PDB file of C-alpha atoms in Angstrom:
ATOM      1  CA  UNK A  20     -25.914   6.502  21.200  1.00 74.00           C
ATOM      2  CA  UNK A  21     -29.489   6.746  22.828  1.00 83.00           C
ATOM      3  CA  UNK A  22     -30.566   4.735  26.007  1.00 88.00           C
ATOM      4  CA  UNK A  23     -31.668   1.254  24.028  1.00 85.00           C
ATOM      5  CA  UNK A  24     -28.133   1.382  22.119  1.00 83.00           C
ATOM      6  CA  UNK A  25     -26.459   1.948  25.341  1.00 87.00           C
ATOM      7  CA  UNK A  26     -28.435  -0.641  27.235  1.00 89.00           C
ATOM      8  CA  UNK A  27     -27.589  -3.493  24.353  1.00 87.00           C
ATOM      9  CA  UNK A  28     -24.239  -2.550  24.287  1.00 88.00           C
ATOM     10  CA  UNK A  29     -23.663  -2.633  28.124  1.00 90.00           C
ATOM     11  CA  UNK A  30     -25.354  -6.220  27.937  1.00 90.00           C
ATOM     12  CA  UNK A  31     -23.316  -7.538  24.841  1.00 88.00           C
ATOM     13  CA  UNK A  32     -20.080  -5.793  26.821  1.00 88.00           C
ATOM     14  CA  UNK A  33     -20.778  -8.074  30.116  1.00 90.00           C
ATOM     15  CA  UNK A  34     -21.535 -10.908  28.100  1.00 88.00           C
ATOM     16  CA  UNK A  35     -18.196 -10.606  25.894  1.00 84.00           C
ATOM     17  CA  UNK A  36     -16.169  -9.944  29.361  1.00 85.00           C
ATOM     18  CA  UNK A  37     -17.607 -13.088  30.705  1.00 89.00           C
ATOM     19  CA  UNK A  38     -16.178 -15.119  27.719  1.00 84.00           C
ATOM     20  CA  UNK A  39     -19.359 -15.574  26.552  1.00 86.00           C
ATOM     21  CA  UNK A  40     -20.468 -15.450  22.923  1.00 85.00           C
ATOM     22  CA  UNK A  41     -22.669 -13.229  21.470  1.00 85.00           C
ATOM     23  CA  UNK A  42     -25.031 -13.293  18.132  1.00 86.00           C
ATOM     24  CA  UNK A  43     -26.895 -10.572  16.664  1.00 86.00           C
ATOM     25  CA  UNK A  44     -29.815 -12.018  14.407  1.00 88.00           C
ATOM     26  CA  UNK A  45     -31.918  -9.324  13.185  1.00 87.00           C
ATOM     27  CA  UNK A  46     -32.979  -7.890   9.196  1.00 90.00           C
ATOM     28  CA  UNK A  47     -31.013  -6.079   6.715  1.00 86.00           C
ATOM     29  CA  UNK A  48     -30.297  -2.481   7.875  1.00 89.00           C
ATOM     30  CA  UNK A  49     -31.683  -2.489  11.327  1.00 87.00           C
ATOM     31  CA  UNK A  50     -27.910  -1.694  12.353  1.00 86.00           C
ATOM     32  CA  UNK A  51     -26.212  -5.067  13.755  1.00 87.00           C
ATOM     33  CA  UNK A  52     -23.068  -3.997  12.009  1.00 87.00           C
ATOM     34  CA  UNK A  53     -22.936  -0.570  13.656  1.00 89.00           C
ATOM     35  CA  UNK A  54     -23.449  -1.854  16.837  1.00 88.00           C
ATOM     36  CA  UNK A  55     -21.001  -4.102  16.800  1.00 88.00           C
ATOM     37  CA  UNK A  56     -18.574  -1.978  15.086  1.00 90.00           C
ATOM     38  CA  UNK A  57     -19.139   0.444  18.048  1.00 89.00           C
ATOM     39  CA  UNK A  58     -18.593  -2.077  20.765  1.00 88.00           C
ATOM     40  CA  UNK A  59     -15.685  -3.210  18.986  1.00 88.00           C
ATOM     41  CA  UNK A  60     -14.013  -0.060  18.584  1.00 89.00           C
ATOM     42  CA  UNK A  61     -14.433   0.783  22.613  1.00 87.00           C
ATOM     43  CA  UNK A  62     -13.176  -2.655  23.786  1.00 86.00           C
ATOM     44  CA  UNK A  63      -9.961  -1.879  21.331  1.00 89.00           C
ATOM     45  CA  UNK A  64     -11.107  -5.105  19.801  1.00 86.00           C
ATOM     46  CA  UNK A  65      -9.986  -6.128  16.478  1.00 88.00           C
ATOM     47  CA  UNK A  66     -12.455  -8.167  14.208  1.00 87.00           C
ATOM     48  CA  UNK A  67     -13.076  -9.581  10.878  1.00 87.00           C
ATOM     49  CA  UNK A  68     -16.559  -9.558   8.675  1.00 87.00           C
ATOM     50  CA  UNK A  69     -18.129 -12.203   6.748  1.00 87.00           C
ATOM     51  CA  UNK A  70     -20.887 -11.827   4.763  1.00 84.00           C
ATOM     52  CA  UNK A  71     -23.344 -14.361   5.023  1.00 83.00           C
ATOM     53  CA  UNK A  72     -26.504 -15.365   2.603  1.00 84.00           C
ATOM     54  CA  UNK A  73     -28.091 -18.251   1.143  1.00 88.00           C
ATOM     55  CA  UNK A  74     -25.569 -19.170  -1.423  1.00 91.00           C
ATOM     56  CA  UNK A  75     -23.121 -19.988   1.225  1.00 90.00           C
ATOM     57  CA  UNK A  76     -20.947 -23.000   1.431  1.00 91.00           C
ATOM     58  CA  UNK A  77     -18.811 -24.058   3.993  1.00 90.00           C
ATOM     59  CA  UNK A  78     -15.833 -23.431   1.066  1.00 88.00           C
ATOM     60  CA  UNK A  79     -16.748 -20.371   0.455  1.00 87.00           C
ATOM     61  CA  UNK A  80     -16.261 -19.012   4.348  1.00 89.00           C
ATOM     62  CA  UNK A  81     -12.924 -21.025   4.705  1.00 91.00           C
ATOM     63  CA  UNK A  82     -11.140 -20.406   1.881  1.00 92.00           C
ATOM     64  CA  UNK A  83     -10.929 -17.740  -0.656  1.00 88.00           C
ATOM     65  CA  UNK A  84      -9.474 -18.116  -4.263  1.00 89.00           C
ATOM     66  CA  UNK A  85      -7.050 -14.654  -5.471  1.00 89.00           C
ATOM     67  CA  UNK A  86      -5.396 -14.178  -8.484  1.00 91.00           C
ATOM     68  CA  UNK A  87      -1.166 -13.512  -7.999  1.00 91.00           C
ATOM     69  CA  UNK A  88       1.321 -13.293 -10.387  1.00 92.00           C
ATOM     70  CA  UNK A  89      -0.948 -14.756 -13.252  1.00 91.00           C
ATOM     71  CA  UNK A  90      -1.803 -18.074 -10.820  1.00 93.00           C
ATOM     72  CA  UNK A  91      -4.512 -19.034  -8.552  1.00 92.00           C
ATOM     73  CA  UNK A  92      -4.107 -19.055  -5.034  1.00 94.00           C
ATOM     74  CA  UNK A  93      -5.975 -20.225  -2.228  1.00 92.00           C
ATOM     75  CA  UNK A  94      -6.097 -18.215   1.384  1.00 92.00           C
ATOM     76  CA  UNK A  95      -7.580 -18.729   4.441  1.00 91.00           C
ATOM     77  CA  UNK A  96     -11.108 -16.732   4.396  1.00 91.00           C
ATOM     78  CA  UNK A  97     -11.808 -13.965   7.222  1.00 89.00           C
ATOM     79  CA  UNK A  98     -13.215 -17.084   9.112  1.00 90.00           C
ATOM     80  CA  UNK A  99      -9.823 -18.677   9.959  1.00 92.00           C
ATOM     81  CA  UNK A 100      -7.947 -15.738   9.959  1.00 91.00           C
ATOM     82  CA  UNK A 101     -10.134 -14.795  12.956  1.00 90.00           C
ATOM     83  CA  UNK A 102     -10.078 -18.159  14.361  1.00 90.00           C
ATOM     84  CA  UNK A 103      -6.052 -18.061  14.189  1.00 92.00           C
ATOM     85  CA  UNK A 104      -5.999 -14.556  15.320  1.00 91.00           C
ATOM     86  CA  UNK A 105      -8.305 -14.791  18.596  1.00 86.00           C
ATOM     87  CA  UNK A 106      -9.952 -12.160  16.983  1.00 88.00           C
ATOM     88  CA  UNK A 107     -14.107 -10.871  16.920  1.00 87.00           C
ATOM     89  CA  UNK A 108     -15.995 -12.620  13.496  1.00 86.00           C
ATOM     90  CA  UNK A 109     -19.038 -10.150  13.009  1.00 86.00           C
TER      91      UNK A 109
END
């Protein structure tokens, strides 16, 4: 952790405490994911990922299709688990 990394996370860490909420837009691999996951895992804060692209649909983030027992089932995605769960979507 160098002084930027600490200085983002100390801002997204006030923000968060202030029930506010935060969203990290930035390119592939410039390290949004580690950042969070960092933050996350010193707040003791549980949190579910989504992967999100261009071929998106609103279907596809709240509700996922598994195979049990030789039948289709439908779940709740990582979206509404979160959502049910109170807990961090990254």
């Amino acid at each position: 952790e160098n002084k930027a990394q600490s200085a983002v996370l100390e801002e997204l860490s006030s923000e968060l405490s202030l029930g506010q909420h935060v969203l990290l837009i930035g390119n592939q691999g410039v390290g949004k994911n580690k950042l969070c996951d960092h933050l996350l895992q010193k707040l003791k804060l549980p949190r579910q990922y989504v992967q999100l692209h261009r071929d998106v649909t609103v279907q596809s983030i709240t509700a996922q299709n598994t195979l049990k027992d030789g039948g289709l089932v439908i779940e709740d995605s990582c979206l509404i688990e979160a959502v049910r769960k109170g807990q961090v979507l990254v």
